[in-house]
PDB file of C-alpha atoms in Angstrom:
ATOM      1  CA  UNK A   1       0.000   0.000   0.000  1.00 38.00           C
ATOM      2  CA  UNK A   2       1.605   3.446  -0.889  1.00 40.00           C
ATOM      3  CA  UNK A   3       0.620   7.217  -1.086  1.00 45.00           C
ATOM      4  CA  UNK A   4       0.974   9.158  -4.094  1.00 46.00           C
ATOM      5  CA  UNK A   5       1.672  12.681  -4.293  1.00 42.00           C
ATOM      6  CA  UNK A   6      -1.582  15.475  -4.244  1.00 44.00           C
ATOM      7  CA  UNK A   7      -2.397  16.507  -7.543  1.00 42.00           C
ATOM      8  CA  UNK A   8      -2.567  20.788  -6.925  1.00 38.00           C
ATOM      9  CA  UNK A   9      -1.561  22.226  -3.720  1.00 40.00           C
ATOM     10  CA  UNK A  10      -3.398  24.135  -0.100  1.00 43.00           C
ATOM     11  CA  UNK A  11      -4.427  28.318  -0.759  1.00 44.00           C
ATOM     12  CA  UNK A  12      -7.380  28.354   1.133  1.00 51.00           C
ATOM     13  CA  UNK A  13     -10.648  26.185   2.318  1.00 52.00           C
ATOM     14  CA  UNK A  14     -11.971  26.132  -1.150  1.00 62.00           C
ATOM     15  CA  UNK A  15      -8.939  24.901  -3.103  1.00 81.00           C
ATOM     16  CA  UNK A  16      -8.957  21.279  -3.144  1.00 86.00           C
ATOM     17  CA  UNK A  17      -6.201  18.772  -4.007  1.00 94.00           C
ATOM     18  CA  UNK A  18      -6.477  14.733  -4.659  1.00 95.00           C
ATOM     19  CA  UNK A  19      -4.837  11.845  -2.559  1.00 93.00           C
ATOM     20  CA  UNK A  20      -4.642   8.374  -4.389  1.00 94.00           C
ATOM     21  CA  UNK A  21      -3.835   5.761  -1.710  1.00 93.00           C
ATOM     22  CA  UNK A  22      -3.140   2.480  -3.976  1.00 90.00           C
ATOM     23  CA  UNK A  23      -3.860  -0.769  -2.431  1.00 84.00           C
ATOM     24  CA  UNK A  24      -2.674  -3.814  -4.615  1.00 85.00           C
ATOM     25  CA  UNK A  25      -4.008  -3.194  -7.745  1.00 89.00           C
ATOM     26  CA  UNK A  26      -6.096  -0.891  -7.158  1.00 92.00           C
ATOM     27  CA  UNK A  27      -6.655   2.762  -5.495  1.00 96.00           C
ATOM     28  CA  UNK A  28      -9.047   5.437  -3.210  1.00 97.00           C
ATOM     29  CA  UNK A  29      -8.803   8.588  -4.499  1.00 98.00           C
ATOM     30  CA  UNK A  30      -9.090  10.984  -1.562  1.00 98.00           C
ATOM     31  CA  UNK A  31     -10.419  14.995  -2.203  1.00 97.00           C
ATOM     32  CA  UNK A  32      -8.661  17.232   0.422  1.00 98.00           C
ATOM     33  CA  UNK A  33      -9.047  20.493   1.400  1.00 97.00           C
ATOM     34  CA  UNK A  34      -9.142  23.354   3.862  1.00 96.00           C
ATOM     35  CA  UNK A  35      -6.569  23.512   6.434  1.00 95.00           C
ATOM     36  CA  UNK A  36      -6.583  22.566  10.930  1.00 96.00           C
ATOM     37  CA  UNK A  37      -7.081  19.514  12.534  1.00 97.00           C
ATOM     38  CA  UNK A  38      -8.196  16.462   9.861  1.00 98.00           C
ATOM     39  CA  UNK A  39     -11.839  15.513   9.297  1.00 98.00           C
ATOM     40  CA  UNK A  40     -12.348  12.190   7.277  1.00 98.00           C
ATOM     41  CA  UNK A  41     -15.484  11.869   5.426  1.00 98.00           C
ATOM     42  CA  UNK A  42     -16.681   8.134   4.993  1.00 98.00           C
ATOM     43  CA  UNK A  43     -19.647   7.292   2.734  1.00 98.00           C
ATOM     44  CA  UNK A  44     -22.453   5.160   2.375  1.00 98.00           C
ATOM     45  CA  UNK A  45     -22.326   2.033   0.397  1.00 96.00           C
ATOM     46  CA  UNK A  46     -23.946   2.947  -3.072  1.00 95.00           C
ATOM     47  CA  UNK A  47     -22.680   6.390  -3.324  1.00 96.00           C
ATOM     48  CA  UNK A  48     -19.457   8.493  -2.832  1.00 97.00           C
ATOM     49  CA  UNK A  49     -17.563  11.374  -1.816  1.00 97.00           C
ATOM     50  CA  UNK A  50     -20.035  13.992  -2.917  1.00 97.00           C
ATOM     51  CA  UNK A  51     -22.519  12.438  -0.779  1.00 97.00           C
ATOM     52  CA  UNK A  52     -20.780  14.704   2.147  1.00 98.00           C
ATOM     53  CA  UNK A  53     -20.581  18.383  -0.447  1.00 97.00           C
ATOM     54  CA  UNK A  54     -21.843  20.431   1.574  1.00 97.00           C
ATOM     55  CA  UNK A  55     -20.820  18.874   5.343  1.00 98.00           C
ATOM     56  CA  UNK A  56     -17.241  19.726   3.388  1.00 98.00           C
ATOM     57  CA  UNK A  57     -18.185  23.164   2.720  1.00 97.00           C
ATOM     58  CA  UNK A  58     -18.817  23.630   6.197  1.00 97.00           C
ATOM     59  CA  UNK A  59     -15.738  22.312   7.990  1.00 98.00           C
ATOM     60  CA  UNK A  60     -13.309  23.681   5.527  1.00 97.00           C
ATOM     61  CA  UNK A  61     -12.840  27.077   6.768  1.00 97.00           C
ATOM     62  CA  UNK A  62     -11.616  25.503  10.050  1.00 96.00           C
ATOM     63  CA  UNK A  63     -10.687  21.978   9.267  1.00 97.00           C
ATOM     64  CA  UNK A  64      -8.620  20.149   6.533  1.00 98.00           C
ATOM     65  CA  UNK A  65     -11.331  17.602   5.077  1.00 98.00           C
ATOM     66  CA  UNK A  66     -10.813  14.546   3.726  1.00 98.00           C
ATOM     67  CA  UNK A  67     -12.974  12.949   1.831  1.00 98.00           C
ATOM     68  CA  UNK A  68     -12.669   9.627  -0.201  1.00 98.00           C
ATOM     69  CA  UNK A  69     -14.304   7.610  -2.797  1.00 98.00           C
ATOM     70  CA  UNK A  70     -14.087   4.029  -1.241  1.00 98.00           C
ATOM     71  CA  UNK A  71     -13.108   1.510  -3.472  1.00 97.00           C
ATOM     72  CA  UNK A  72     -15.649   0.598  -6.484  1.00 97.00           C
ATOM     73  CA  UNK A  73     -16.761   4.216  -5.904  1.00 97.00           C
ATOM     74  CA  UNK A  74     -16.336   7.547  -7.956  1.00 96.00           C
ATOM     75  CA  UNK A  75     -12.727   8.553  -8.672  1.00 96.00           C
ATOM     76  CA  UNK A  76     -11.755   5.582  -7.214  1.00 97.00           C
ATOM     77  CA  UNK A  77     -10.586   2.555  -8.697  1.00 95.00           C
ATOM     78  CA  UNK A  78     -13.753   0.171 -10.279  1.00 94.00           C
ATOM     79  CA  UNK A  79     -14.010  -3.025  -8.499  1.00 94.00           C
ATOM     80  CA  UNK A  80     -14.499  -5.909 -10.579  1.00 92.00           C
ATOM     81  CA  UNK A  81     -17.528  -7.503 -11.125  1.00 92.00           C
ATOM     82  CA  UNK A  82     -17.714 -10.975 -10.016  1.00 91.00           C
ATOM     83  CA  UNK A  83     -14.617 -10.429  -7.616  1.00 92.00           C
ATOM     84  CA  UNK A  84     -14.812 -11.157  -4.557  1.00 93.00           C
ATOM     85  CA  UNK A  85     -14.628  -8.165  -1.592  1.00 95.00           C
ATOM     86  CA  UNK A  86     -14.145  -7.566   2.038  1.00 96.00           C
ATOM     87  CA  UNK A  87     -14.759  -4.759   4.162  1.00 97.00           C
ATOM     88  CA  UNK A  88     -11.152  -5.045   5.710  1.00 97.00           C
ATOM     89  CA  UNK A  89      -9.852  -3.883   1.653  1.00 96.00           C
ATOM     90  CA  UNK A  90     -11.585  -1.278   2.388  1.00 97.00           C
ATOM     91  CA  UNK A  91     -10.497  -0.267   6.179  1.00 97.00           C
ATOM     92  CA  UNK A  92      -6.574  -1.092   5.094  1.00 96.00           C
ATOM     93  CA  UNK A  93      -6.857   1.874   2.622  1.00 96.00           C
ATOM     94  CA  UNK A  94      -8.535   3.875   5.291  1.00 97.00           C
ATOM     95  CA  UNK A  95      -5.783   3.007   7.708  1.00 97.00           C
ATOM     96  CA  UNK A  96      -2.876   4.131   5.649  1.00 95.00           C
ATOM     97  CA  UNK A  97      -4.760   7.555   5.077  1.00 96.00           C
ATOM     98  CA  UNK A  98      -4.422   8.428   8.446  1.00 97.00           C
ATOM     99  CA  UNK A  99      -0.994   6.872   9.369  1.00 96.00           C
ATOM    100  CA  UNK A 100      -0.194   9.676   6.836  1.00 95.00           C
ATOM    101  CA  UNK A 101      -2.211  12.668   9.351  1.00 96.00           C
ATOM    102  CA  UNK A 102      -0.069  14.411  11.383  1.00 95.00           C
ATOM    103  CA  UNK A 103      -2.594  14.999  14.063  1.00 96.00           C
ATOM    104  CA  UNK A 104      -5.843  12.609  15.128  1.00 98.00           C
ATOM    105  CA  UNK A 105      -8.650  12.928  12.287  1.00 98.00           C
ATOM    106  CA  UNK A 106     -12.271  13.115  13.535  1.00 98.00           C
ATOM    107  CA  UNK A 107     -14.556  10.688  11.708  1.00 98.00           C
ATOM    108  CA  UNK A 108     -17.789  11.173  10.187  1.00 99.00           C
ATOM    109  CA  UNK A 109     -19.529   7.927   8.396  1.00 98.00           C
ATOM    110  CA  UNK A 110     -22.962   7.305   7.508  1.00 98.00           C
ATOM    111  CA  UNK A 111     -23.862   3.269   7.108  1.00 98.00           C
ATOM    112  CA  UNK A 112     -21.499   1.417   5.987  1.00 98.00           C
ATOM    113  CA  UNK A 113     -19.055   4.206   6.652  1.00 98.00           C
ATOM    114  CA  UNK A 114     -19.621   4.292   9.599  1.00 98.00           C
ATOM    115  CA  UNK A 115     -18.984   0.976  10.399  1.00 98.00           C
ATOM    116  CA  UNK A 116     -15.350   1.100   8.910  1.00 98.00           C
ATOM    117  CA  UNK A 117     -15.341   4.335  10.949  1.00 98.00           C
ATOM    118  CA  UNK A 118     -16.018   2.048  14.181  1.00 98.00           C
ATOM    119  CA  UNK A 119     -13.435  -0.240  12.558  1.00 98.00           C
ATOM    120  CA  UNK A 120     -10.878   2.618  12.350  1.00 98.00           C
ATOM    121  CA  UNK A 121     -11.159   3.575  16.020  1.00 98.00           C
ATOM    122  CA  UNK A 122     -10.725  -0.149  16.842  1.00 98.00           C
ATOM    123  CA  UNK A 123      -7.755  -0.487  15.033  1.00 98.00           C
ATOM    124  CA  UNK A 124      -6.020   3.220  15.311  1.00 98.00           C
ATOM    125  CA  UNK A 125      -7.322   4.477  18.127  1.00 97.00           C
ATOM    126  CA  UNK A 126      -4.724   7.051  18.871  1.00 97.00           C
ATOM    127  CA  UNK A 127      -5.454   8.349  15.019  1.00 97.00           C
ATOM    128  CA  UNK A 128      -9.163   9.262  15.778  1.00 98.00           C
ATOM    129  CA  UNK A 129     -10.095  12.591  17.918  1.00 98.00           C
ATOM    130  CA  UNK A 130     -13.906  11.861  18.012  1.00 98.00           C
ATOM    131  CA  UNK A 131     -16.715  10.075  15.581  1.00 98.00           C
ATOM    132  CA  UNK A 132     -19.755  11.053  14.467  1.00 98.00           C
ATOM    133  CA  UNK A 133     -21.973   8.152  12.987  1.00 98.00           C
ATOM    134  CA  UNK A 134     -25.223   7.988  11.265  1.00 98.00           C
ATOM    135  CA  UNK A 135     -26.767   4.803  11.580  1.00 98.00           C
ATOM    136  CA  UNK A 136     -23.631   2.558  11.329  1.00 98.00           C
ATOM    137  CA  UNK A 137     -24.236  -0.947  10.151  1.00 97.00           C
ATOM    138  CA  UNK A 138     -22.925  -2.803  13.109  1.00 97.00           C
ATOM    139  CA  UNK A 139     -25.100  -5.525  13.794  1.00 96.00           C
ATOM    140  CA  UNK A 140     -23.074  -7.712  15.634  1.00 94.00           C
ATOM    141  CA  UNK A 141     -23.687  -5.153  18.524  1.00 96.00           C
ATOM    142  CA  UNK A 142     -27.393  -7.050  18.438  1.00 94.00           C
ATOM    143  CA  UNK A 143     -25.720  -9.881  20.812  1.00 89.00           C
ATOM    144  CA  UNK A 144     -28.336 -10.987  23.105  1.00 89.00           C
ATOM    145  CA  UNK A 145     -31.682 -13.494  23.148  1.00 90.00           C
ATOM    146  CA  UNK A 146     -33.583 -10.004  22.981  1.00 90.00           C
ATOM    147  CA  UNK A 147     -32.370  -8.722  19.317  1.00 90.00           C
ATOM    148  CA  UNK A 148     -33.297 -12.355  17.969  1.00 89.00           C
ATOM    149  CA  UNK A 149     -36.394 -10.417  16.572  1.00 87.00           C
ATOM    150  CA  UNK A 150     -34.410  -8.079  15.183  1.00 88.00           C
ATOM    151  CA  UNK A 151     -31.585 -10.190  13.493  1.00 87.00           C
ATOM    152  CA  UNK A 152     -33.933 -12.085  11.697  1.00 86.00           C
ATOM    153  CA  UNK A 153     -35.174  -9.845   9.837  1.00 87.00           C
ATOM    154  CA  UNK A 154     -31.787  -8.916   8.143  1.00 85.00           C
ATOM    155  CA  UNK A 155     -31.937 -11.190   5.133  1.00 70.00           C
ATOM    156  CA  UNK A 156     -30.451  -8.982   2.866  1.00 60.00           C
ATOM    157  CA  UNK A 157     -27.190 -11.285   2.678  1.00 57.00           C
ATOM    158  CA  UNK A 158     -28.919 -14.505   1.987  1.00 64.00           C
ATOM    159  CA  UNK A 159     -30.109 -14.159  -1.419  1.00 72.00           C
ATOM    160  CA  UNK A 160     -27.753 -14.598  -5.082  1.00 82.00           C
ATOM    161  CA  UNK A 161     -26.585 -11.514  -6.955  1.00 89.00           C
ATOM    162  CA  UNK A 162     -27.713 -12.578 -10.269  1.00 87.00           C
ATOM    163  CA  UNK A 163     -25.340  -9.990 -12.583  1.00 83.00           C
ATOM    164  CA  UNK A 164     -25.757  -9.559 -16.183  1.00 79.00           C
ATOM    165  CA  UNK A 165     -22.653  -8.122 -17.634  1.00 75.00           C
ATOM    166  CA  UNK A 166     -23.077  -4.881 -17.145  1.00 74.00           C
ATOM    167  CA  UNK A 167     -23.056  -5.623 -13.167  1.00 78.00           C
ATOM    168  CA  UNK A 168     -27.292  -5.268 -12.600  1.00 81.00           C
ATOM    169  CA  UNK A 169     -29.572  -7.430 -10.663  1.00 90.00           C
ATOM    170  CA  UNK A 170     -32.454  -5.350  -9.972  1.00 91.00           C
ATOM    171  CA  UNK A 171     -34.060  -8.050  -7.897  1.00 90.00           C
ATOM    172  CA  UNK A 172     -31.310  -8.059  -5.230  1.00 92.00           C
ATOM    173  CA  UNK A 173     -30.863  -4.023  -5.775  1.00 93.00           C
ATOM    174  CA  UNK A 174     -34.657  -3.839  -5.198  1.00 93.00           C
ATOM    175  CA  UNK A 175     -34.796  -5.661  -2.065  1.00 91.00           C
ATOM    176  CA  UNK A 176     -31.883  -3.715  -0.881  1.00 92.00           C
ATOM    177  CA  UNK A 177     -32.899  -0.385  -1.425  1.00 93.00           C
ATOM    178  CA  UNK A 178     -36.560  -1.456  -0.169  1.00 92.00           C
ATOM    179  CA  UNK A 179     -35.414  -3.400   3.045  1.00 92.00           C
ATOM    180  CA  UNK A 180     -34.127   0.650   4.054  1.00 93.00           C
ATOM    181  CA  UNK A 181     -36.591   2.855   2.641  1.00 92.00           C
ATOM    182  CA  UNK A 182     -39.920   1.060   2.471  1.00 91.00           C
ATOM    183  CA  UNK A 183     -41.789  -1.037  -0.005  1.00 93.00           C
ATOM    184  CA  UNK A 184     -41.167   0.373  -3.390  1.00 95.00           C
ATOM    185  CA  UNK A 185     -38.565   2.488  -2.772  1.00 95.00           C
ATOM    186  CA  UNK A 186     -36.547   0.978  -5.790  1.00 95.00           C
ATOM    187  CA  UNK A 187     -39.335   1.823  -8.584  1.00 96.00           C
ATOM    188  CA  UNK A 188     -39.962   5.181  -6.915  1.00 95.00           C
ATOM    189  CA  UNK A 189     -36.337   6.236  -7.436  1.00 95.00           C
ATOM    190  CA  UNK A 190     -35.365   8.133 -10.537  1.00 95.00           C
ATOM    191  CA  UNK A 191     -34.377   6.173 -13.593  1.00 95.00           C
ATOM    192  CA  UNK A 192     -30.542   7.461 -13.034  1.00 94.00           C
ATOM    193  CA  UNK A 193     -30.616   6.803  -9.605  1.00 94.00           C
ATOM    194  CA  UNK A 194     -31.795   2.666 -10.364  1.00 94.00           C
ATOM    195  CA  UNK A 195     -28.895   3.094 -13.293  1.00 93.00           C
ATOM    196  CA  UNK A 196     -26.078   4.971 -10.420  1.00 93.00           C
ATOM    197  CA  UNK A 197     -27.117   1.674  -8.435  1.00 93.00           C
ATOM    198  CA  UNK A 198     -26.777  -0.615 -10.867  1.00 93.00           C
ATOM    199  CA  UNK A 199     -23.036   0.231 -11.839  1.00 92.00           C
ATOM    200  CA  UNK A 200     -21.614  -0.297  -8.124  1.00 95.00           C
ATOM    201  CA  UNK A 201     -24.263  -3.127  -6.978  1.00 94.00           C
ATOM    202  CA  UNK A 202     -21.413  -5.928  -7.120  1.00 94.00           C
ATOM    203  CA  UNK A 203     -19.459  -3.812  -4.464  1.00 95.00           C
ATOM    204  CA  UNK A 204     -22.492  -3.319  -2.672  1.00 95.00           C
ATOM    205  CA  UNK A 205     -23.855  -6.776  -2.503  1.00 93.00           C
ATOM    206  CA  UNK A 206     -19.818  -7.935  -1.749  1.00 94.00           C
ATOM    207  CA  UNK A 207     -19.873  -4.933   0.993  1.00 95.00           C
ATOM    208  CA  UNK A 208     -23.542  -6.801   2.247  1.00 93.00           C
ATOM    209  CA  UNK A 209     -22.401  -9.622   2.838  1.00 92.00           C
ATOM    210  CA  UNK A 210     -18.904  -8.989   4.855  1.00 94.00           C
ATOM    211  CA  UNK A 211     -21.259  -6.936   7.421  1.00 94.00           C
ATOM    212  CA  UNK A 212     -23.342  -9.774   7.551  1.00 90.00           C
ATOM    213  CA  UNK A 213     -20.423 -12.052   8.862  1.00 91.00           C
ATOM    214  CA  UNK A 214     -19.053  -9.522  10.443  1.00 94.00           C
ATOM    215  CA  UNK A 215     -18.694 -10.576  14.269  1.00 93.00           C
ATOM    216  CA  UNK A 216     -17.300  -7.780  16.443  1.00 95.00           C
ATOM    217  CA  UNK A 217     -18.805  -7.926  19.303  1.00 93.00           C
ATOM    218  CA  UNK A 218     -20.473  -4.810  22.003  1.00 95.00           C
ATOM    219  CA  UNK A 219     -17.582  -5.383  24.247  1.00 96.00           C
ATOM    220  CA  UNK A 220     -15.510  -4.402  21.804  1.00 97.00           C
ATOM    221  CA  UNK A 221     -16.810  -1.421  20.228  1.00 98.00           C
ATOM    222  CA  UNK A 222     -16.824  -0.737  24.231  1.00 97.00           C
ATOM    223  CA  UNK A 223     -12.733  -0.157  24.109  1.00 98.00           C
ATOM    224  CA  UNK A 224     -13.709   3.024  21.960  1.00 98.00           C
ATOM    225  CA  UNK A 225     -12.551   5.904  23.961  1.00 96.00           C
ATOM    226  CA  UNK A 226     -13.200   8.665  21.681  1.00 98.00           C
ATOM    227  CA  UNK A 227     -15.939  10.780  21.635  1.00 98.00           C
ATOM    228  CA  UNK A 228     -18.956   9.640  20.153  1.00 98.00           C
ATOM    229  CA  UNK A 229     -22.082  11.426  18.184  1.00 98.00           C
ATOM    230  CA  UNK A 230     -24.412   8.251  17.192  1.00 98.00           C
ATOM    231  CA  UNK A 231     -27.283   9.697  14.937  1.00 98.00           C
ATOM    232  CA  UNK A 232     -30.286   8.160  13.538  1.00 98.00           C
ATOM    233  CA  UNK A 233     -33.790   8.577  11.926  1.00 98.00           C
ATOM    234  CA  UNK A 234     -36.840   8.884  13.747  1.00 97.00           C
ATOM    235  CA  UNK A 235     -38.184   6.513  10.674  1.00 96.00           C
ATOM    236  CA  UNK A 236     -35.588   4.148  10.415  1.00 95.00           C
ATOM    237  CA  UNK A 237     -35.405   0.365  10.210  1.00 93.00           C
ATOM    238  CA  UNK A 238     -36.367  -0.730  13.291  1.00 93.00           C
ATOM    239  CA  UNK A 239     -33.470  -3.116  13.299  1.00 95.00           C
ATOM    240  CA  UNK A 240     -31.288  -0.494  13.133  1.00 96.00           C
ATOM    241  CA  UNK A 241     -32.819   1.653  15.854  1.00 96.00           C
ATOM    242  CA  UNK A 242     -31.839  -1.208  17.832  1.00 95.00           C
ATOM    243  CA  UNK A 243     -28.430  -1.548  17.058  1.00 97.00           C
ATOM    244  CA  UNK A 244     -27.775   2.852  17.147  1.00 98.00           C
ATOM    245  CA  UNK A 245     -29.497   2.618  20.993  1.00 97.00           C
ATOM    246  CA  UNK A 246     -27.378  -1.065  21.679  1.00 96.00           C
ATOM    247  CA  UNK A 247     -24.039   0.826  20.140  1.00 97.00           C
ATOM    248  CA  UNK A 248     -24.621   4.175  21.967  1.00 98.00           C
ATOM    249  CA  UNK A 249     -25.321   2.426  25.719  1.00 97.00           C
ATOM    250  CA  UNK A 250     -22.037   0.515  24.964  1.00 97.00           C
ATOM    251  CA  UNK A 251     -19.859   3.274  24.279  1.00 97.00           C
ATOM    252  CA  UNK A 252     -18.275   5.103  27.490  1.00 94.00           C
ATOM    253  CA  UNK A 253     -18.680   8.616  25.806  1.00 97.00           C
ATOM    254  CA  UNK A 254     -21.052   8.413  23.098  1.00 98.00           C
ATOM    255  CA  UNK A 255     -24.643  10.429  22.627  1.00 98.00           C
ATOM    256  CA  UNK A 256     -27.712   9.499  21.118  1.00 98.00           C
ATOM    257  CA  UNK A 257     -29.734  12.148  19.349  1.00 98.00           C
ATOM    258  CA  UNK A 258     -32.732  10.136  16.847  1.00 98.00           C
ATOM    259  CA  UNK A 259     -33.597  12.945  14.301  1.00 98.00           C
ATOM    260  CA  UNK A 260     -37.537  13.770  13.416  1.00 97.00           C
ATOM    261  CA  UNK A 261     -39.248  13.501   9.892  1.00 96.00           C
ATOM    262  CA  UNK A 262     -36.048  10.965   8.518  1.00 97.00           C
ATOM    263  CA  UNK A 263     -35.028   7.559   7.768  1.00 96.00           C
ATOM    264  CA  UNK A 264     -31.776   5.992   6.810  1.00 97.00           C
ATOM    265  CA  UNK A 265     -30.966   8.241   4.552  1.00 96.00           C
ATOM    266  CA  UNK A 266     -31.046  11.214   6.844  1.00 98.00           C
ATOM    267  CA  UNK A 267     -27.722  12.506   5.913  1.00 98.00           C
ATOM    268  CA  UNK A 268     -29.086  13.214   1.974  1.00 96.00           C
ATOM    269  CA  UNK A 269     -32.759  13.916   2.063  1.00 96.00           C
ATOM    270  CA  UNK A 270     -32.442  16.059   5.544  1.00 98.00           C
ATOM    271  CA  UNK A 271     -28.549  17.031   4.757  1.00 98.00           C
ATOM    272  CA  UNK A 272     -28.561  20.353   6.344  1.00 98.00           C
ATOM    273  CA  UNK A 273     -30.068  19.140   9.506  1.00 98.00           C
ATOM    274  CA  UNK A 274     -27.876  16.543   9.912  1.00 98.00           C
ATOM    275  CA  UNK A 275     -24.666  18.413   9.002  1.00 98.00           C
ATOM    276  CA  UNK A 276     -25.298  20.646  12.067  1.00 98.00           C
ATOM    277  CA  UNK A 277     -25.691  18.286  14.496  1.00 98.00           C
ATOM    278  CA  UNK A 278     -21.743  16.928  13.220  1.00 98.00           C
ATOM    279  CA  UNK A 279     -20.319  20.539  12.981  1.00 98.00           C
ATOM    280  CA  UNK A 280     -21.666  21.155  16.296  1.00 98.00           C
ATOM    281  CA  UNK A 281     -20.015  17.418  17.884  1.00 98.00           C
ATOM    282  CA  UNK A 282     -16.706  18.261  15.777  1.00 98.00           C
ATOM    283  CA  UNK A 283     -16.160  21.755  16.977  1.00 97.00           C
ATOM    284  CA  UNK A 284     -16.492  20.781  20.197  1.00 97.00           C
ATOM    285  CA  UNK A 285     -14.699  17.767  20.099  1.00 97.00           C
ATOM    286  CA  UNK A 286     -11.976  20.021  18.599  1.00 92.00           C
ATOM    287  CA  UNK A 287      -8.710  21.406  20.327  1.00 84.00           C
ATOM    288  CA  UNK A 288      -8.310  24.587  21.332  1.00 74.00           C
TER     289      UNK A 288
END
């Protein structure tokens, strides 16, 4: 794994530069910008950098903010389809970003980003200054007789990705997208949107199923010492309502704030609400 040099250079919050951070044959590209103590930016599966615009646009005047394209994702390298992934591909590229920081990075990840945010804290915890997570897929957390309810209803691992060759399976897309949003989510969403979906669903259905067997248990998500903004939608999954309340009693300094009028995708269809409540946890989680 190696860093390559930033195409353009720092003048000012708005100037941004690129990081490429190869791992084996292939490479995150990372925007950066803005200048102060690191923010990284961490995605949901499905989408990409530009998913956090305007949280960017934000932090920048007092930050340097990081945000990458996770592998299979927009300036990033494509990810094969019928190649096999693991979120730890993923979370080594994230790890040799910030060996490269200077100072602890505050993390900000929405779903699956905010798992391998979780995972980053884990795994360098003297790299991370705080996290703020919206609805991070960590199901494991849901570890006692009590959640059986709500593990069984995630069944969005145990199904075939049927891909054509241009990478599509609506049927498991569908589901997906559904299982989050509500019954008929998928044929309510914009032609471009189903086709957006379509050209990453191998890396989503790959991501899928590594959370699935993920097994990382409460107790150790516990170990997490840095300070912790868990966010979720008042109209979320139930099952993951669960596991943001489970995570958030496990963590020694972690709140809970559940959003009105959102779901899952709080962080896009209620963006500027969201962004404040992050500015708010990263400014004061902030040095002096």
């Amino acid at each position: 794994m190696s860093l390559q040099p930033k195409d353009g250079t720092h003048s000012g919050p708005s100037a941004t530069s690129v990081l490429r951070i190869a791992h084996g044959d292939h490479f995150i590209a990372v925007q950066d910008r803005g200048e102060g103590e690191p923010v990284v930016l961490l995605h949901s599966g499905g989408f990409s950098a530009r998913q956090w615009r305007k949280l960017g646009d934000a932090l920048a005047p007092t930050h340097r903010v990081l945000a990458p394209d996770l592998l299979g994702y927009g300036a990033s390298s494509r990810w094969p389809l019928g190649t096999p992934f693991h979120l730890d591909q993923d979370l080594a590229a994230l790890e040799a970003l910030l060996d490269t920081l200077a100072a602890p990075a505050h993390l900000v990840g929405h779903s699956y980003g905010g798992l391998l945010a979780l995972k980053l804290a884990l795994s360098r915890p003297r790299g991370v200054r705080s996290l703020a997570l919206f609805e991070p897929v960590a199901f494991a957390v849901l570890d006692e007789p009590s959640d059986a309810e709500a593990r069984a209803s995630l069944r969005l691992a145990r199904s075939d990705y049927c891909a054509n060759a241009a990478g599509a399976d609506d049927v498991w897309l569908g589901s997906f997208v559904d299982w989050w949003n509500g019954p008929g989510a998928w044929e309510r969403l914009a032609e471009d949107a189903r086709a957006s979906f379509r050209a990453v669903g191998w890396k989503v259905f790959q991501e899928v199923l590594s959370i699935d067997a993920d097994r990382t248990p409460r107790a150790t998500f516990a170990t997490i010492s840095a300070p912790t903004l868990v966010l979720g939608g008042e109209r979320t999954h139930p099952t993951e309502r669960r596991v943001i309340e489970k995570l958030a009693a496990a963590l020694s300094r972690a709140e809970l704030k559940v959003l009105p009028e959102m779901g899952h995708m709080g962080p896009i269809t209620h963006a500027a609400i969201v962004n404040d409540a992050i500015v708010a946890h990263i400014r004061a989680s902030s040095g002096p």
